[in-house]
Short mmCIF file of N, CA and C in Angstrom, two decimals:
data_model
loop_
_atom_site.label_atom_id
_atom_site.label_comp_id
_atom_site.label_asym_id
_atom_site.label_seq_id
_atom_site.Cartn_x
_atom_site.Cartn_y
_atom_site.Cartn_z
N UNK A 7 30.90 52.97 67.08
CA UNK A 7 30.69 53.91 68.16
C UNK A 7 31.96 54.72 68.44
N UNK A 8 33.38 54.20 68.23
CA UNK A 8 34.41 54.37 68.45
C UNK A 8 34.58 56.07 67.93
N UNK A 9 34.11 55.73 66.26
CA UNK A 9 33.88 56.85 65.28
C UNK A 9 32.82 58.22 65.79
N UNK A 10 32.23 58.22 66.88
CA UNK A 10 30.97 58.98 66.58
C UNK A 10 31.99 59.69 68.46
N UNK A 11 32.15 59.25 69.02
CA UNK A 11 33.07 59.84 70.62
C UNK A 11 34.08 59.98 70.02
N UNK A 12 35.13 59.46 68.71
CA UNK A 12 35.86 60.61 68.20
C UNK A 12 35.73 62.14 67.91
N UNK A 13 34.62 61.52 66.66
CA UNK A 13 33.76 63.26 66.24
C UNK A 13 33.02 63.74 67.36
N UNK A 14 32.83 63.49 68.21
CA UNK A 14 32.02 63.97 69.31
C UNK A 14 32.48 63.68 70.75
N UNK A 15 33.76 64.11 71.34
CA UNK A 15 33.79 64.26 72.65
C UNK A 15 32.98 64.80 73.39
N UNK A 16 33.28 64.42 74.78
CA UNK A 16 32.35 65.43 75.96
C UNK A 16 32.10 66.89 75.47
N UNK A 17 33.42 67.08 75.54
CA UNK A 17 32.79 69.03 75.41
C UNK A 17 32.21 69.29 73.81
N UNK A 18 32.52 68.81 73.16
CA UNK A 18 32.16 69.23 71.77
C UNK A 18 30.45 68.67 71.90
N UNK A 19 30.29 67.62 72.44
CA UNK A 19 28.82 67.17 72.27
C UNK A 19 28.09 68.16 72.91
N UNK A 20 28.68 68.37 74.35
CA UNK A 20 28.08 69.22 75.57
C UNK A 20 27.70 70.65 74.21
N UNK A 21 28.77 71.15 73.95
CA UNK A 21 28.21 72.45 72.96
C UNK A 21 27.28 72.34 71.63
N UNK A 22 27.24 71.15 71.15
CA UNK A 22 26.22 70.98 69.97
C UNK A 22 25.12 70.79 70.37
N UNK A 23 24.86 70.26 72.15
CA UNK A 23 23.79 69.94 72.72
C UNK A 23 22.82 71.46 72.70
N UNK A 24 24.38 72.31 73.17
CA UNK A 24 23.64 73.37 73.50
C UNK A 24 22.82 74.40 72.35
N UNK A 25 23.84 74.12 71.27
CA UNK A 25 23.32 74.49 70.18
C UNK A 25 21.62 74.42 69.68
N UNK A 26 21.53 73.16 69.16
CA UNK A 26 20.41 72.58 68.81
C UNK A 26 19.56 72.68 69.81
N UNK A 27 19.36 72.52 71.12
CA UNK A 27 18.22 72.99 72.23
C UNK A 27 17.96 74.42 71.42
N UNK A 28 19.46 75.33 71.41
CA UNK A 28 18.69 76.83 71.14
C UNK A 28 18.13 76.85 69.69
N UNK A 29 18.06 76.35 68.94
CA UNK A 29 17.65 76.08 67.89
C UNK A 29 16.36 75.97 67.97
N UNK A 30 16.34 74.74 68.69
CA UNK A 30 14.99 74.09 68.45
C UNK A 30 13.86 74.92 69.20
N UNK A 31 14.58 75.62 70.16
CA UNK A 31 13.43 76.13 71.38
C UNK A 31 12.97 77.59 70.20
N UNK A 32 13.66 77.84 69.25
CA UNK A 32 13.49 79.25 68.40
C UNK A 32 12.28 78.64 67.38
N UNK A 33 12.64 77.39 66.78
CA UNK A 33 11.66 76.56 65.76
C UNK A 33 10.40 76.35 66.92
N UNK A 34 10.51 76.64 68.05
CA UNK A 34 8.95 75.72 68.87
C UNK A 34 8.20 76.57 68.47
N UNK A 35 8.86 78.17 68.16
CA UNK A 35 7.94 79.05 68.21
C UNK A 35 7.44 79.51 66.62
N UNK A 36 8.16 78.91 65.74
CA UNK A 36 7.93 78.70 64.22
C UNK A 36 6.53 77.65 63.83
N UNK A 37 5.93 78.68 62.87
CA UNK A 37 4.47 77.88 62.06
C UNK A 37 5.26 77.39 60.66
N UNK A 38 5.24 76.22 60.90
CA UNK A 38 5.68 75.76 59.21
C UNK A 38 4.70 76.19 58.07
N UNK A 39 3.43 75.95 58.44
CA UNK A 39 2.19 76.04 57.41
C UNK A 39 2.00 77.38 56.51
N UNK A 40 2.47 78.51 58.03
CA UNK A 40 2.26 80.03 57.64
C UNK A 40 3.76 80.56 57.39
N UNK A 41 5.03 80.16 57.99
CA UNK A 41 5.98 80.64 57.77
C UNK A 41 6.11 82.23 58.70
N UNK A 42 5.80 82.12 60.20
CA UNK A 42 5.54 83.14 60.85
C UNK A 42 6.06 82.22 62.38
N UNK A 43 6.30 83.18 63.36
CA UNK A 43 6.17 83.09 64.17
C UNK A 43 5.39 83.36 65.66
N UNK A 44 4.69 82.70 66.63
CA UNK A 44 3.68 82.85 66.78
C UNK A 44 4.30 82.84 68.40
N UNK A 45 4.22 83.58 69.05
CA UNK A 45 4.37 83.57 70.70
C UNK A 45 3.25 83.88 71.53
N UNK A 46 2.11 83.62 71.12
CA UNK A 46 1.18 83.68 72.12
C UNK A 46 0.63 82.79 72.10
N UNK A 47 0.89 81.53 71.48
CA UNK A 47 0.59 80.40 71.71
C UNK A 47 0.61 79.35 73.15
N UNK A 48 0.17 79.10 73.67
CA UNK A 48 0.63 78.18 75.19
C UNK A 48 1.64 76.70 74.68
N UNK A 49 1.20 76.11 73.40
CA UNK A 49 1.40 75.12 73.55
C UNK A 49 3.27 75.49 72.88
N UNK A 50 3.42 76.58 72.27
CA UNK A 50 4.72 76.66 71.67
C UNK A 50 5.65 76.75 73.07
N UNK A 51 5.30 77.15 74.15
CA UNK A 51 6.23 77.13 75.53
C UNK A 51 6.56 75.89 75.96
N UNK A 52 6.11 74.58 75.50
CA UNK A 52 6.01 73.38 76.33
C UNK A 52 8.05 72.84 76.36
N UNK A 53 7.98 73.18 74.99
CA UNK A 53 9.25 72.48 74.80
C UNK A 53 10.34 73.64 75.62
N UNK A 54 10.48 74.76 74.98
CA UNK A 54 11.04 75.12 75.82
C UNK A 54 11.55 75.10 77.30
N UNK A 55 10.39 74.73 77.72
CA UNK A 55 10.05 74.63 79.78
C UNK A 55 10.82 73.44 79.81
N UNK A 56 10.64 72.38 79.11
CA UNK A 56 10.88 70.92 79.05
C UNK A 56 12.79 70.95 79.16
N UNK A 57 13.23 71.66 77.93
CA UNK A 57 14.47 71.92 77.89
C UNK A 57 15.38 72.65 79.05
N UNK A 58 14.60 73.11 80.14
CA UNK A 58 15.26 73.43 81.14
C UNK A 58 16.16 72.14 81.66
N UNK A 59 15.36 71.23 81.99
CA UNK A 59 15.84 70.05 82.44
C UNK A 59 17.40 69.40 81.69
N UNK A 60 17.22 69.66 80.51
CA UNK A 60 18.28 68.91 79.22
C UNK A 60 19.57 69.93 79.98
N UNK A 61 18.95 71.22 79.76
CA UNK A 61 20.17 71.93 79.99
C UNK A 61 20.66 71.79 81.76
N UNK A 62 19.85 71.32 82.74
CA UNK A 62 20.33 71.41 84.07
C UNK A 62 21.53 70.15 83.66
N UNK A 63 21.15 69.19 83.12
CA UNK A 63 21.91 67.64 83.65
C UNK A 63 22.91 68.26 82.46
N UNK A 64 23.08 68.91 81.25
CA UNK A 64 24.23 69.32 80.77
C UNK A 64 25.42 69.73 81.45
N UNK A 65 24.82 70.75 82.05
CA UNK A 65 25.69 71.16 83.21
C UNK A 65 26.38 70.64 84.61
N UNK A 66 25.42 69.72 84.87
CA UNK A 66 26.14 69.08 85.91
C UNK A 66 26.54 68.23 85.35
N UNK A 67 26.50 67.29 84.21
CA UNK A 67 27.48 66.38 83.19
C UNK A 67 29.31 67.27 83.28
N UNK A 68 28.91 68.40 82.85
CA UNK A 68 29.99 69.08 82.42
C UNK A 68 30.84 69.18 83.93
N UNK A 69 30.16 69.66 84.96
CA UNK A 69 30.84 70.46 86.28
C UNK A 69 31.28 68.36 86.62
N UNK A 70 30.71 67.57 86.52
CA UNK A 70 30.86 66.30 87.14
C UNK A 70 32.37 65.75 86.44
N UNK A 71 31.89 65.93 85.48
CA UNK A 71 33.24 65.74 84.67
C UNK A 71 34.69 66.22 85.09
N UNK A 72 34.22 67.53 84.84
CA UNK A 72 35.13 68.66 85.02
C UNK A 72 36.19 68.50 86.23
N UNK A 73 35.33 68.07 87.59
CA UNK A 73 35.47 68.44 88.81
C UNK A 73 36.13 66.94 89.12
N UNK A 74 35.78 65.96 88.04
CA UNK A 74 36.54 64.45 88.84
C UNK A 74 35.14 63.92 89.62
N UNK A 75 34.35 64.48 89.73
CA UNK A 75 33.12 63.61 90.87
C UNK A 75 32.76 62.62 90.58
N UNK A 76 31.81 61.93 91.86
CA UNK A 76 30.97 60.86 91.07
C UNK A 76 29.44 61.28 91.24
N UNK A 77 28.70 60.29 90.54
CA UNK A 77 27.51 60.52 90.30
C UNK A 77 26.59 60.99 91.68
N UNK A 78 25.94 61.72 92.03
CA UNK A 78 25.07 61.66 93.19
C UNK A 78 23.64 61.19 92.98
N UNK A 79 22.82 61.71 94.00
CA UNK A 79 21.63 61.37 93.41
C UNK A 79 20.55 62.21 93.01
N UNK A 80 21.04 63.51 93.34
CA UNK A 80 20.26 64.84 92.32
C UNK A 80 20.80 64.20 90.77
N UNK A 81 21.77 64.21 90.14
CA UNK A 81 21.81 63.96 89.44
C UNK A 81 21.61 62.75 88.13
N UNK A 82 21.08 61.40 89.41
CA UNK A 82 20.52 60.39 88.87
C UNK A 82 18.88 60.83 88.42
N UNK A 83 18.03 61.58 89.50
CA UNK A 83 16.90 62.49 89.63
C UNK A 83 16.97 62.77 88.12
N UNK A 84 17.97 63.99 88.14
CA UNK A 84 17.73 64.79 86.53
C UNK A 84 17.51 64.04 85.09
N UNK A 85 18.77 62.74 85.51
CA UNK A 85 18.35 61.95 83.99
C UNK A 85 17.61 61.20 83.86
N UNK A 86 16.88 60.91 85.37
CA UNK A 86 15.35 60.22 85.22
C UNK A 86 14.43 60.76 84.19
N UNK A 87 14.65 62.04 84.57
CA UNK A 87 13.85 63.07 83.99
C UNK A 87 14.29 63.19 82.62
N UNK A 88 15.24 63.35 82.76
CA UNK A 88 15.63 63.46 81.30
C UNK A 88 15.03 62.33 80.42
N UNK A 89 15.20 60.90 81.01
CA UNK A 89 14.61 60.07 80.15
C UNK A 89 13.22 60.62 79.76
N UNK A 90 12.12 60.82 80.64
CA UNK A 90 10.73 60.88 80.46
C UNK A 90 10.99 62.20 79.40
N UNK A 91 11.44 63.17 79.24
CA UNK A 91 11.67 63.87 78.06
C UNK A 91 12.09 63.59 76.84
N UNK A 92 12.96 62.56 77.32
CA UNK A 92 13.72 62.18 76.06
C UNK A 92 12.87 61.36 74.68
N UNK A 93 11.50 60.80 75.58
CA UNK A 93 10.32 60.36 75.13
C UNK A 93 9.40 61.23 74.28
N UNK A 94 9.65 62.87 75.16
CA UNK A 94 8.86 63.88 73.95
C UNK A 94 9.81 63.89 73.08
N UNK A 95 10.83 64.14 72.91
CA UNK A 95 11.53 64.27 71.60
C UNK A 95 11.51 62.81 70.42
N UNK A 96 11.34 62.28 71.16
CA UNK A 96 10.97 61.06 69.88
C UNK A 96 9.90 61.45 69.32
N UNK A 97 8.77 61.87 70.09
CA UNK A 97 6.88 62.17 69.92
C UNK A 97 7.46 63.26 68.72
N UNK A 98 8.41 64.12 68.81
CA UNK A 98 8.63 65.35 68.35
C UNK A 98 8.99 64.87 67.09
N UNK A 99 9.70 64.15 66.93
CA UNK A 99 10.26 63.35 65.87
C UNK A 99 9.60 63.10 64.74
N UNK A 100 8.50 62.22 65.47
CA UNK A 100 7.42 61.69 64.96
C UNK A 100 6.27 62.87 64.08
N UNK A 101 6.48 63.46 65.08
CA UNK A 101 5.23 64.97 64.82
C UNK A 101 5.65 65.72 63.62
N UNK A 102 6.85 66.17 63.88
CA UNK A 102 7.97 66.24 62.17
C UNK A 102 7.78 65.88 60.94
N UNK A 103 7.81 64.78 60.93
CA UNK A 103 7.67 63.63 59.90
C UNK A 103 6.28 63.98 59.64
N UNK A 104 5.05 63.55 60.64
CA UNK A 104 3.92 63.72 60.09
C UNK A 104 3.62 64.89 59.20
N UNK A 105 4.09 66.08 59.75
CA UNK A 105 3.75 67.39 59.00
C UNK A 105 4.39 67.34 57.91
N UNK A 106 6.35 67.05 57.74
CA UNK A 106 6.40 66.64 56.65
C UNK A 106 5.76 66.36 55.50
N UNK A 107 5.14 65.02 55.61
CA UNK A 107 4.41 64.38 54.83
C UNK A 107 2.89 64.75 54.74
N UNK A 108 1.99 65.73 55.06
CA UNK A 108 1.13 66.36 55.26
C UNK A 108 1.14 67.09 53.82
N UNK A 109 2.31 67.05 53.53
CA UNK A 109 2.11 68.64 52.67
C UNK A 109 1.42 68.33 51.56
N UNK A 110 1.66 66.60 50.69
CA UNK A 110 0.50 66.65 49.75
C UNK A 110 -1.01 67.04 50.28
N UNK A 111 -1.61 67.14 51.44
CA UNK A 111 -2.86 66.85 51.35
C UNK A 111 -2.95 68.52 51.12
N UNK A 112 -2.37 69.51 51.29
CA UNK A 112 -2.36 70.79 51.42
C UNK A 112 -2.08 71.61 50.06
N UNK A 113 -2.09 70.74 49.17
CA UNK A 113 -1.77 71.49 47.61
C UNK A 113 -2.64 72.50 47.46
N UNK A 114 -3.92 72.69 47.47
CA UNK A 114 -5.00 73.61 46.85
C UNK A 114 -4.55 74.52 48.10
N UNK A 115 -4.15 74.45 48.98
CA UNK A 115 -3.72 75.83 49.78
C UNK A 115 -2.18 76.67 49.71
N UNK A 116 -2.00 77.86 49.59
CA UNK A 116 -1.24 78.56 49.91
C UNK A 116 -0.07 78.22 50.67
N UNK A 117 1.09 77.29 50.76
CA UNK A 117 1.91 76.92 51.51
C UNK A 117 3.48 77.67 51.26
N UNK A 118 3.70 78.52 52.34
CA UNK A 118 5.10 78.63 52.15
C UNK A 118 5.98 77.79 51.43
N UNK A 119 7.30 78.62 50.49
CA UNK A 119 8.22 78.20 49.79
C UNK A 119 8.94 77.63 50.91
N UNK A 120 9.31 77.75 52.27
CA UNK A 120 10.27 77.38 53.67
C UNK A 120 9.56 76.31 53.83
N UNK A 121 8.43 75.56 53.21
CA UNK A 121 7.66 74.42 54.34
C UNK A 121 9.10 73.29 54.14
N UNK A 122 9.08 72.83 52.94
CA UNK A 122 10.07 71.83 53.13
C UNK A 122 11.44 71.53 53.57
N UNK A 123 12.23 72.72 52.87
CA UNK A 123 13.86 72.98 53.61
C UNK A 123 13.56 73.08 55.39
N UNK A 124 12.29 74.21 55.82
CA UNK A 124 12.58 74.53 57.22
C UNK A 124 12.21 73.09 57.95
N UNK A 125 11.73 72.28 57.34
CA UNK A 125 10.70 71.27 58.07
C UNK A 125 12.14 70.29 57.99
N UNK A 126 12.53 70.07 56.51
CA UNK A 126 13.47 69.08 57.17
C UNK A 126 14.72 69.51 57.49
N UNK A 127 15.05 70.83 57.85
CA UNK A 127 15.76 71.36 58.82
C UNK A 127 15.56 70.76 60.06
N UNK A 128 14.08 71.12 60.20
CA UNK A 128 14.07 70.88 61.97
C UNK A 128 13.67 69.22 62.60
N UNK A 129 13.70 68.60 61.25
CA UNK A 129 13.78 67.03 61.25
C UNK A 129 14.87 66.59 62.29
N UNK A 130 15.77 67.09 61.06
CA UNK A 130 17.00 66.86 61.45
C UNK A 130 17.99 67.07 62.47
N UNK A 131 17.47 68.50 63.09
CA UNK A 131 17.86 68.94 64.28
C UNK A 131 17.27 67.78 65.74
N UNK A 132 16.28 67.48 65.50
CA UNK A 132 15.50 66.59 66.25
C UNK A 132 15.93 65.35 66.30
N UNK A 133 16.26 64.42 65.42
CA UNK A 133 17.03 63.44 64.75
C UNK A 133 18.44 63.57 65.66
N UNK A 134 18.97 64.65 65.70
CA UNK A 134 20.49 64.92 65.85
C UNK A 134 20.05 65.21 67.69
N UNK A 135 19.17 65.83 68.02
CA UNK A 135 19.51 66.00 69.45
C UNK A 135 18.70 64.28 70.33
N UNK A 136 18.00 63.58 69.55
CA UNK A 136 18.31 62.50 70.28
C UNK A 136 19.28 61.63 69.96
N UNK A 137 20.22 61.18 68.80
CA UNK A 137 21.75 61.05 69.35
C UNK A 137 22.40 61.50 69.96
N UNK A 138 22.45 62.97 70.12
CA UNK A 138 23.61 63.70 71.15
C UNK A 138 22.81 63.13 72.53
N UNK A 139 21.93 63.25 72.86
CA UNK A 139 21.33 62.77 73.96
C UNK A 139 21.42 61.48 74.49
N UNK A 140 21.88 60.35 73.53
CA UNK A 140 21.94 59.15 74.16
C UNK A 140 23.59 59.10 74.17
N UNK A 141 24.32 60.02 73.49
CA UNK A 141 25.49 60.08 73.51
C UNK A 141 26.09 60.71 75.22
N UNK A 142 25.17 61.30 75.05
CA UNK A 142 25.82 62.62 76.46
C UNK A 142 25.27 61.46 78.11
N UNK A 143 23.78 60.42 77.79
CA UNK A 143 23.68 59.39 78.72
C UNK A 143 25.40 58.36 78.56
N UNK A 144 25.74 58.22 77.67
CA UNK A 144 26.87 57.44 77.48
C UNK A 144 28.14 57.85 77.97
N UNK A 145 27.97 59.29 77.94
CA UNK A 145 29.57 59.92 78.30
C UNK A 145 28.95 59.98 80.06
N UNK A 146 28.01 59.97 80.45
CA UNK A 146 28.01 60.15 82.13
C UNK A 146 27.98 58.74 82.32
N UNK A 147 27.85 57.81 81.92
CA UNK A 147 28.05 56.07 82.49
C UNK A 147 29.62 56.08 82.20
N UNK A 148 30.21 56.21 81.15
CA UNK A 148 31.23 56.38 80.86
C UNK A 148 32.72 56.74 81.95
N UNK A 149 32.33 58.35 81.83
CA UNK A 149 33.14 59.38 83.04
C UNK A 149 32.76 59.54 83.82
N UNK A 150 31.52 59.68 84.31
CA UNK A 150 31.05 60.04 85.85
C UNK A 150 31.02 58.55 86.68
N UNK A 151 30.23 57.76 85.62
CA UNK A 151 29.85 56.18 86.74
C UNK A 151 28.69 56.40 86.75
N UNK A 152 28.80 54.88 87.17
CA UNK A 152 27.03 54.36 87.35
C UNK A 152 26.54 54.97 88.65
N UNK A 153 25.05 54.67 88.71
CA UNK A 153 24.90 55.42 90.01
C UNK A 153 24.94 53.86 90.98
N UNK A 154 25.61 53.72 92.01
CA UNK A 154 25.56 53.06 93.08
C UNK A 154 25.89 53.95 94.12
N UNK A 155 24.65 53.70 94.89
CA UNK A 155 24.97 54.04 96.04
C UNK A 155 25.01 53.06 97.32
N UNK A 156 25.41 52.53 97.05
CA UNK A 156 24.99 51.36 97.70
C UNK A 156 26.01 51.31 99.28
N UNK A 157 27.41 51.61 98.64
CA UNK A 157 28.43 51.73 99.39
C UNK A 157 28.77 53.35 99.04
N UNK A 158 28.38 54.28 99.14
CA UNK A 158 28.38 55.52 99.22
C UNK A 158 29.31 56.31 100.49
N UNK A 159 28.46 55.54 101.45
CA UNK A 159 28.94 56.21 102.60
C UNK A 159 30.70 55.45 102.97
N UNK A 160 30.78 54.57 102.51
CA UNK A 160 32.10 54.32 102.88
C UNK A 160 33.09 55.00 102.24
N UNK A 161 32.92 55.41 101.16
CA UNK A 161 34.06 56.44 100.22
C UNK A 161 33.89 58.04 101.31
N UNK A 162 33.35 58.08 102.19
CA UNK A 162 33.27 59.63 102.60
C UNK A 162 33.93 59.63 103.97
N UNK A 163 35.08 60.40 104.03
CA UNK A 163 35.89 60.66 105.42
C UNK A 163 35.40 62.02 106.35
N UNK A 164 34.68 61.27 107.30
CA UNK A 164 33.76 62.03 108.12
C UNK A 164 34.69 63.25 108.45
N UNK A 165 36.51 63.02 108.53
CA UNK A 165 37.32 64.09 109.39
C UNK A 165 37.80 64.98 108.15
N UNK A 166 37.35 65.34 107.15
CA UNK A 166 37.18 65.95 106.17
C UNK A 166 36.84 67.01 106.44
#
């Protein structure tokens, strides 16, 4: 683990995070089958919408950091959330792979030369943003702290 928060500090993760979200939110809107892109789809918006969330707790990861704070509880909120997302991206994972491996049944059809490079492109991108993701949960237990609030109010000087 020592090896992987070398290659990957806070800020460097924080920016690959950001990377690959924009990546991936560009692939939501990519047809592997046709090699087109399709925006009038409803269901290609899901992830996107979803990724709002990734990117809110990025940011307050970063400003929490940044600023010396400790954890509050908007921000315990967000990575609640984040977890229950973090659940579609496994599904996503999964969904990957399946199409992947789809492609024999699809021989007698017309399949883009991009099905395989783009597919396990975006494997991999998927693959890679749930490590950075359990990485970036690790750097806020890490630097920010756990959430207790337990004794909250005693760290706060009312004549402040």
């Amino acid at each position: 683990m020592n090896f992987v928060t070398q290659l990957l500090p806070w800020k460097r993760n924080l920016l690959v995070s950001i990377g690959v979200l924009v990546l991936l939110i560009i692939f939501s809107f990519y047809g592997l089958y046709t090699n087109k892109f399709y925006f009038f789809k409803f269901d290609n918006y899901i992830f996107p919408f979803l990724t709002v969330v990734h990117f809110a707790f990025l940011y307050v990861l970063w400003f929490k950091i940044k600023e010396g704070e400790i954890a509050d509880p908007q921000m315990r909120n967000l990575e609640y959330a984040l977890y229950v997302i973090f659940l579609v991206y496994v599904f996503q994972v999964f969904d990957s792979i399946y199409v992947l491996t789809t492609y024999s049944e699809y021989e007698n059809h017309v399949i883009p030369s991009t099905f395989m490079p783009l597919g396990i492109l975006i494997l991999v991108l998927h693959l890679l943003l749930l490590g950075l993701t359990l990485l970036a949960f690790k750097y806020r237990k890490d630097l920010v702290g756990g959430y207790d609030f337990d004794d909250m109010n005693q760290h706060i000087d009312s004549w402040e």
